[in-house]
Coordinates of C-alpha atoms in Angstrom, one line a residue:
M1 CA -2.5 -12.7 -15.1
T2 CA -0.6 -12.0 -18.2
T3 CA 3.0 -10.5 -17.5
F4 CA 5.1 -8.5 -19.9
P5 CA 7.2 -9.4 -21.7
N6 CA 6.0 -13.0 -21.8
F7 CA 7.1 -15.9 -24.0
L8 CA 5.3 -14.7 -27.0
D9 CA 7.2 -11.3 -26.8
T10 CA 10.4 -13.1 -26.4
F11 CA 9.5 -15.3 -29.5
A12 CA 8.9 -12.2 -31.5
T13 CA 12.1 -10.7 -30.6
T14 CA 14.0 -13.9 -31.5
L15 CA 12.1 -14.2 -34.7
L16 CA 12.8 -10.7 -36.0
G17 CA 16.5 -11.1 -34.8
S18 CA 16.3 -7.8 -32.7
K19 CA 17.9 -7.1 -29.6
P20 CA 15.4 -6.8 -26.5
W21 CA 14.9 -3.2 -25.4
E22 CA 15.8 -2.2 -22.0
E23 CA 12.6 -1.9 -19.8
N24 CA 11.7 1.4 -18.6
P25 CA 10.9 1.3 -14.8
R26 CA 8.5 4.0 -14.8
H27 CA 6.4 2.4 -17.6
R28 CA 6.4 -0.9 -15.5
D29 CA 5.1 1.1 -12.5
I30 CA 2.3 2.5 -14.7
L31 CA 1.5 -1.1 -15.9
N32 CA 1.5 -2.4 -12.4
A33 CA -0.8 0.4 -11.1
F34 CA -3.4 0.1 -13.9
T35 CA -3.3 -3.9 -13.3
E36 CA -4.0 -3.2 -9.7
V37 CA -6.9 -0.8 -10.3
Q38 CA -8.5 -3.5 -12.7
A39 CA -8.0 -6.2 -10.0
L40 CA -9.4 -4.1 -7.4
E41 CA -12.5 -3.2 -9.4
Q42 CA -13.2 -6.8 -10.3
R43 CA -13.0 -7.7 -6.5
L44 CA -15.3 -4.8 -5.8
L45 CA -17.7 -5.8 -8.3
T46 CA -17.7 -9.5 -7.1
A47 CA -18.1 -8.4 -3.4
M48 CA -21.0 -6.1 -4.3
T49 CA -22.9 -8.6 -6.4
A50 CA -22.3 -11.9 -4.7
P51 CA -24.9 -13.3 -2.4
P52 CA -24.2 -13.0 1.3
Q53 CA -22.1 -16.0 2.7
P54 CA -23.7 -18.1 5.5
G55 CA -23.2 -16.4 8.7
T56 CA -22.4 -13.0 7.1
G57 CA -24.7 -10.2 7.6
A58 CA -25.3 -7.2 5.4
V59 CA -23.2 -5.1 7.9
E60 CA -20.2 -7.2 7.3
Q61 CA -20.7 -7.2 3.7
L62 CA -21.0 -3.5 3.6
E63 CA -17.7 -3.1 5.6
A64 CA -15.9 -5.2 3.2
C65 CA -17.1 -3.3 0.2
T66 CA -16.2 -0.2 1.8
D67 CA -12.7 -1.5 2.6
L68 CA -12.3 -2.3 -1.1
L69 CA -13.6 0.9 -2.3
I70 CA -11.0 2.8 -0.2
E71 CA -8.3 0.6 -1.6
R72 CA -9.7 1.2 -5.1
L73 CA -9.8 5.0 -4.7
A74 CA -6.2 4.9 -3.3
A75 CA -5.0 2.8 -6.3
G76 CA -6.6 5.0 -8.8
R77 CA -5.1 8.2 -7.2
E78 CA -1.6 6.6 -7.5
L79 CA -2.2 5.8 -11.1
S80 CA -3.4 9.2 -11.8
L81 CA -0.3 10.6 -10.4
L82 CA 1.9 8.3 -12.3
L83 CA 0.1 9.2 -15.5
S84 CA 0.4 12.9 -14.9
T85 CA 3.8 13.3 -13.5
P86 CA 6.4 12.3 -16.4
C87 CA 9.5 12.8 -14.4
L88 CA 8.7 10.9 -11.1
S89 CA 9.2 7.2 -10.4
A90 CA 6.8 5.2 -8.3
A91 CA 8.9 5.6 -5.1
E92 CA 9.1 9.3 -5.7
V93 CA 5.3 9.6 -6.3
A94 CA 4.6 7.4 -3.2
A95 CA 6.8 9.9 -1.0
A96 CA 5.1 13.0 -2.5
D97 CA 1.5 11.8 -2.6
D98 CA -0.6 13.5 0.0
V99 CA -3.9 12.0 -1.2
W100 CA -4.9 11.0 2.3
A101 CA -3.2 13.8 4.3
T102 CA -6.1 16.0 4.8
F103 CA -4.7 17.3 8.0
G104 CA -2.0 19.6 6.6
T105 CA 1.6 19.1 5.8
E106 CA 4.7 18.8 7.9
T107 CA 7.3 21.6 7.9
D108 CA 11.0 20.9 8.3
E109 CA 10.7 21.9 12.0
Q110 CA 7.9 19.4 12.6
C111 CA 9.7 16.5 11.1
C112 CA 11.6 15.5 14.3
Q113 CA 8.5 16.0 16.5
E114 CA 6.7 13.3 17.8
P115 CA 3.2 12.7 16.2
A116 CA 0.2 13.7 18.1
E117 CA -1.9 11.0 20.0
P118 CA -3.7 8.8 19.4
T119 CA -2.0 7.6 16.3
A120 CA 1.3 7.6 18.0
G121 CA 0.2 4.7 20.0
L122 CA -0.5 2.8 16.7
L123 CA 3.0 3.8 15.4
D124 CA 4.6 2.2 18.6
A125 CA 2.7 -0.8 18.0
C126 CA 3.9 -1.1 14.4
I127 CA 7.4 -0.5 15.3
K128 CA 7.3 -3.1 18.1
I129 CA 6.2 -5.7 15.5
F130 CA 9.0 -4.7 13.3
A131 CA 11.4 -5.4 16.3
E132 CA 9.6 -8.8 17.0
L133 CA 10.2 -9.7 13.2
G134 CA 14.0 -8.8 13.3
H135 CA 14.0 -5.3 12.2
P136 CA 13.2 -6.1 8.5
H137 CA 13.4 -3.4 5.9
A138 CA 9.7 -3.8 5.1
V139 CA 6.7 -5.8 6.3
A140 CA 3.7 -6.7 4.1
S141 CA 0.6 -4.8 5.0
A142 CA -1.3 -8.0 5.3
D143 CA 1.3 -9.4 7.7
L144 CA 1.3 -6.1 9.9
V145 CA -2.4 -6.2 10.1
D146 CA -2.3 -9.8 11.2
A147 CA 0.0 -9.0 13.9
L148 CA -1.9 -5.9 15.2
R149 CA -5.2 -7.7 15.3
H150 CA -3.9 -9.6 18.3
L151 CA -3.4 -6.4 20.4
P152 CA -6.1 -5.3 22.9
G153 CA -7.4 -1.7 22.7
I154 CA -8.3 0.9 20.0
A155 CA -6.1 1.8 17.1
G156 CA -6.1 5.6 16.7
N157 CA -9.4 5.9 18.4
R158 CA -11.2 4.7 15.3
W159 CA -11.2 0.9 15.2
R160 CA -10.5 -1.9 17.7
Y161 CA -7.1 -3.5 16.8
S162 CA -8.8 -6.8 16.4
D163 CA -11.1 -5.1 13.7
L164 CA -8.4 -3.6 11.5
T165 CA -8.1 -4.3 7.9
Q166 CA -5.5 -3.3 5.4
A167 CA -7.6 -0.4 4.2
R168 CA -8.3 0.9 7.7
L169 CA -4.6 0.6 8.6
A170 CA -3.9 2.6 5.4
E171 CA -6.3 5.5 6.5
L172 CA -4.8 5.6 10.0
L173 CA -1.2 5.9 8.8
A174 CA -1.8 8.0 5.7
P175 CA -1.8 11.3 7.7
H176 CA 1.7 10.5 8.7
G177 CA 3.1 10.1 5.2
M178 CA 2.9 6.4 5.5
R179 CA 1.6 4.2 2.5
T180 CA 2.3 0.8 1.0
R181 CA 4.5 0.3 -1.8
D182 CA 5.2 -2.7 -3.8
I183 CA 8.4 -4.1 -2.1
T184 CA 10.2 -7.4 -2.4
L185 CA 10.5 -8.9 1.1
P186 CA 13.5 -10.8 2.6
D187 CA 11.6 -14.1 1.9
G188 CA 11.2 -13.2 -1.7
R189 CA 7.6 -12.2 -1.8
R190 CA 6.6 -9.0 -3.5
R191 CA 3.7 -7.5 -1.7
K192 CA 2.3 -4.1 -0.7
S193 CA 4.3 -3.2 2.2
Y194 CA 5.3 -0.5 4.8
S195 CA 8.9 0.4 5.0
R196 CA 10.8 0.6 8.4
E197 CA 12.4 3.9 7.2
A198 CA 9.0 5.4 6.6
L199 CA 7.8 4.4 9.9
L200 CA 10.7 5.7 11.7
T201 CA 10.3 8.9 9.8
A202 CA 6.7 9.1 11.0
M203 CA 7.7 8.6 14.7
G204 CA 10.2 11.5 14.3
V205 CA 13.4 9.5 13.9
C206 CA 15.2 11.6 11.2
S207 CA 18.3 10.4 9.6
S208 CA 19.5 14.1 9.5
C209 CA 19.1 14.5 13.2

């Protein structure tokens, strides 16, 4: 995937003898969001048109396509918000975006209350995984899902933990204001991740309390 600026852009700047312009972080956020939308559409097209893999039935293929579609819709919504809100950064948009919050918004009085079951059990499971990993500031969505899949029982009365995907986890956590963001992890990887701060807030642990 082409990155900007790349060596050609650097060459053009050098050739013209001009000084490189400082990058606008918001423009980078829009570019990254647009690139993600394109990548998800390509993955969805491939999943919908590829012949079934050996040992994979129509139900599994449909579930995979559904998960990708949910991810594509979420990415498209984020891009729309970035394009329509000129003064907000990606982090501010992520905090304000209630695209999946179809169950109403929280008030100041509710911010310190524990979330209602059954999702509270999922939040507890997530914070335990953060603790097992040494309380990092963020955990990649893929890594969190991999860890949760080893747990017994049902996540949020929707799916078994063993059947969780990144899209399903996002759907369960979104009503609590949690969503993934591009975060550089302690190991240097930049991945779609959940922050520990957002998880603690969702559990009712407020910094102002």
